[in-house]
Amino acid sequence: MRVPLLQIATFTAVGVLNTGTFYLCYLLLRGWLPYYPAYVLAFLISMVGSFFLNTHLTYRTRPTWRKFLLFPLTNLTNFVVTSLGVLVLVEWAHVDERIAPLTAALAAVPVTFVLSRRILTHRDAERPAGEAAAGARR
């Protein structure tokens, strides 16, 4: 399956926007909540935002409950890949601890992209081409 470069660029832009949204929500919520509940709520808000931005902008697909419920797997995957990446980079490759998380995060982007694409476009691929295109335009 050919992956359009525009889709990858949009996915990356959504990720950057999502990170900013998370941080802004976190800072705003900190005015009313202790730091950890603010962190969790900001994380959940940004994950929901990421879901809708990726369905509409990146993959141009229709959001469904099934996709919505599976989407957190992309965040879990990102966490696992970046966590393992940091360990490998710091312990085995002796990369500076301040740089390793950024490098690991960059390495996680392709993995997260493939998984999110699979989750968010899976049902659309099973529909007839005309129906899938019509769903993407809604």
mmCIF file of C-alpha atoms in Angstrom:
data_model
loop_
_atom_site.group_PDB
_atom_site.id
_atom_site.type_symbol
_atom_site.label_atom_id
_atom_site.label_comp_id
_atom_site.label_asym_id
_atom_site.label_seq_id
_atom_site.Cartn_x
_atom_site.Cartn_y
_atom_site.Cartn_z
ATOM 1 C CA MET A 1 0.000 0.000 0.000
ATOM 2 C CA ARG A 2 1.428 3.372 -1.071
ATOM 3 C CA VAL A 3 1.505 6.048 1.643
ATOM 4 C CA PRO A 4 1.127 9.611 0.355
ATOM 5 C CA LEU A 5 3.742 12.013 1.694
ATOM 6 C CA LEU A 6 0.995 14.557 2.361
ATOM 7 C CA GLN A 7 -0.598 12.069 4.771
ATOM 8 C CA ILE A 8 2.676 11.685 6.661
ATOM 9 C CA ALA A 9 3.174 15.462 6.777
ATOM 10 C CA THR A 10 -0.386 15.987 8.016
ATOM 11 C CA PHE A 11 0.062 13.265 10.659
ATOM 12 C CA THR A 12 3.227 15.000 11.862
ATOM 13 C CA ALA A 13 1.539 18.425 11.910
ATOM 14 C CA VAL A 14 -1.398 16.988 13.877
ATOM 15 C CA GLY A 15 1.111 15.528 16.345
ATOM 16 C CA VAL A 16 2.793 18.900 16.832
ATOM 17 C CA LEU A 17 -0.584 20.636 17.218
ATOM 18 C CA ASN A 18 -1.709 17.908 19.611
ATOM 19 C CA THR A 19 1.382 18.378 21.765
ATOM 20 C CA GLY A 20 0.693 22.109 21.954
ATOM 21 C CA THR A 21 -2.970 21.464 22.771
ATOM 22 C CA PHE A 22 -1.979 19.060 25.535
ATOM 23 C CA TYR A 23 0.425 21.531 27.092
ATOM 24 C CA LEU A 24 -1.984 24.467 26.871
ATOM 25 C CA CYS A 25 -4.795 22.397 28.424
ATOM 26 C CA TYR A 26 -2.427 21.245 31.145
ATOM 27 C CA LEU A 27 -1.423 24.803 31.999
ATOM 28 C CA LEU A 28 -5.042 26.015 32.014
ATOM 29 C CA LEU A 29 -6.269 23.093 34.123
ATOM 30 C CA ARG A 30 -3.457 23.610 36.627
ATOM 31 C CA GLY A 31 -5.306 26.750 37.756
ATOM 32 C CA TRP A 32 -8.157 24.588 39.085
ATOM 33 C CA LEU A 33 -6.699 21.129 39.663
ATOM 34 C CA PRO A 34 -3.613 19.543 41.210
ATOM 35 C CA TYR A 35 -0.907 18.768 38.650
ATOM 36 C CA TYR A 36 -1.618 15.063 38.131
ATOM 37 C CA PRO A 37 -5.383 15.279 37.520
ATOM 38 C CA ALA A 38 -4.621 18.260 35.243
ATOM 39 C CA TYR A 39 -2.081 16.118 33.379
ATOM 40 C CA VAL A 40 -4.498 13.193 32.957
ATOM 41 C CA LEU A 41 -7.390 15.378 31.834
ATOM 42 C CA ALA A 42 -5.183 17.329 29.410
ATOM 43 C CA PHE A 43 -3.880 14.028 28.034
ATOM 44 C CA LEU A 44 -7.419 12.719 27.485
ATOM 45 C CA ILE A 45 -8.568 15.967 25.865
ATOM 46 C CA SER A 46 -5.602 16.000 23.512
ATOM 47 C CA MET A 47 -6.099 12.328 22.638
ATOM 48 C CA VAL A 48 -9.728 12.981 21.669
ATOM 49 C CA GLY A 49 -8.619 15.994 19.641
ATOM 50 C CA SER A 50 -5.930 13.911 17.959
ATOM 51 C CA PHE A 51 -8.495 11.263 17.052
ATOM 52 C CA PHE A 52 -10.793 13.736 15.314
ATOM 53 C CA LEU A 53 -7.989 15.663 13.626
ATOM 54 C CA ASN A 54 -6.447 12.458 12.303
ATOM 55 C CA THR A 55 -9.748 11.006 11.103
ATOM 56 C CA HIS A 56 -10.762 14.205 9.332
ATOM 57 C CA LEU A 57 -7.467 15.741 8.179
ATOM 58 C CA THR A 58 -4.883 12.992 7.962
ATOM 59 C CA TYR A 59 -6.848 9.968 6.788
ATOM 60 C CA ARG A 60 -10.079 11.644 5.594
ATOM 61 C CA THR A 61 -12.195 8.912 7.069
ATOM 62 C CA ARG A 62 -15.389 8.790 9.048
ATOM 63 C CA PRO A 63 -15.005 8.555 12.833
ATOM 64 C CA THR A 64 -16.732 5.574 14.420
ATOM 65 C CA TRP A 65 -17.033 4.328 17.985
ATOM 66 C CA ARG A 66 -14.905 1.305 17.120
ATOM 67 C CA LYS A 67 -12.082 3.506 15.820
ATOM 68 C CA PHE A 68 -12.457 5.836 18.798
ATOM 69 C CA LEU A 69 -12.137 2.960 21.262
ATOM 70 C CA LEU A 70 -9.122 1.467 19.440
ATOM 71 C CA PHE A 71 -7.316 4.782 18.973
ATOM 72 C CA PRO A 72 -5.712 4.824 22.478
ATOM 73 C CA LEU A 73 -3.639 1.841 21.314
ATOM 74 C CA THR A 74 -1.636 4.319 19.229
ATOM 75 C CA ASN A 75 -0.710 6.240 22.391
ATOM 76 C CA LEU A 76 0.178 3.043 24.211
ATOM 77 C CA THR A 77 2.350 1.971 21.287
ATOM 78 C CA ASN A 78 4.015 5.370 21.208
ATOM 79 C CA PHE A 79 4.762 5.087 24.922
ATOM 80 C CA VAL A 80 6.238 1.589 24.596
ATOM 81 C CA VAL A 81 8.366 2.457 21.549
ATOM 82 C CA THR A 82 9.685 5.684 23.060
ATOM 83 C CA SER A 83 10.327 4.065 26.444
ATOM 84 C CA LEU A 84 12.267 1.192 24.911
ATOM 85 C CA GLY A 85 14.002 3.640 22.605
ATOM 86 C CA VAL A 86 15.190 5.758 25.515
ATOM 87 C CA LEU A 87 16.520 2.697 27.342
ATOM 88 C CA VAL A 88 18.362 1.408 24.278
ATOM 89 C CA LEU A 89 19.762 4.816 23.359
ATOM 90 C CA VAL A 90 20.970 5.660 26.872
ATOM 91 C CA GLU A 91 22.115 2.233 28.086
ATOM 92 C CA TRP A 92 23.519 0.668 24.912
ATOM 93 C CA ALA A 93 24.269 3.532 22.524
ATOM 94 C CA HIS A 94 25.350 5.919 25.318
ATOM 95 C CA VAL A 95 23.289 8.800 23.945
ATOM 96 C CA ASP A 96 22.932 11.778 26.274
ATOM 97 C CA GLU A 97 19.878 11.391 28.542
ATOM 98 C CA ARG A 98 18.669 14.854 27.521
ATOM 99 C CA ILE A 99 18.661 13.965 23.811
ATOM 100 C CA ALA A 100 17.474 10.339 23.979
ATOM 101 C CA PRO A 101 13.750 11.091 24.547
ATOM 102 C CA LEU A 102 13.629 13.370 21.500
ATOM 103 C CA THR A 103 15.403 10.827 19.322
ATOM 104 C CA ALA A 104 13.165 8.018 20.559
ATOM 105 C CA ALA A 105 10.072 10.155 19.923
ATOM 106 C CA LEU A 106 11.175 10.734 16.335
ATOM 107 C CA ALA A 107 11.731 7.020 15.903
ATOM 108 C CA ALA A 108 8.225 6.321 17.220
ATOM 109 C CA VAL A 109 6.495 8.515 14.618
ATOM 110 C CA PRO A 110 6.577 5.938 11.776
ATOM 111 C CA VAL A 111 5.363 3.144 14.060
ATOM 112 C CA THR A 112 2.554 5.290 15.443
ATOM 113 C CA PHE A 113 1.647 6.457 11.930
ATOM 114 C CA VAL A 114 1.305 2.902 10.627
ATOM 115 C CA LEU A 115 -0.807 1.819 13.602
ATOM 116 C CA SER A 116 -3.075 4.862 13.539
ATOM 117 C CA ARG A 117 -3.525 4.474 9.785
ATOM 118 C CA ARG A 118 -4.467 0.845 10.274
ATOM 119 C CA ILE A 119 -6.978 1.655 13.015
ATOM 120 C CA LEU A 120 -8.523 4.711 11.396
ATOM 121 C CA THR A 121 -8.774 3.416 7.826
ATOM 122 C CA HIS A 122 -9.316 -0.319 8.390
ATOM 123 C CA ARG A 123 -13.092 -0.428 7.876
ATOM 124 C CA ASP A 124 -12.921 2.047 4.997
ATOM 125 C CA ALA A 125 -10.643 -0.329 3.078
ATOM 126 C CA GLU A 126 -13.274 -3.066 3.343
ATOM 127 C CA ARG A 127 -16.004 -0.911 1.748
ATOM 128 C CA PRO A 128 -16.360 -0.544 -2.019
ATOM 129 C CA ALA A 129 -14.160 2.255 -3.427
ATOM 130 C CA GLY A 130 -17.061 4.601 -4.200
ATOM 131 C CA GLU A 131 -18.561 4.168 -0.757
ATOM 132 C CA ALA A 132 -15.208 4.740 0.973
ATOM 133 C CA ALA A 133 -14.660 7.930 -1.029
ATOM 134 C CA ALA A 134 -18.176 9.136 -0.197
ATOM 135 C CA GLY A 135 -17.519 8.478 3.506
ATOM 136 C CA ALA A 136 -14.293 10.448 3.327
ATOM 137 C CA ARG A 137 -16.121 13.476 1.900
ATOM 138 C CA ARG A 138 -18.754 13.601 4.700
#
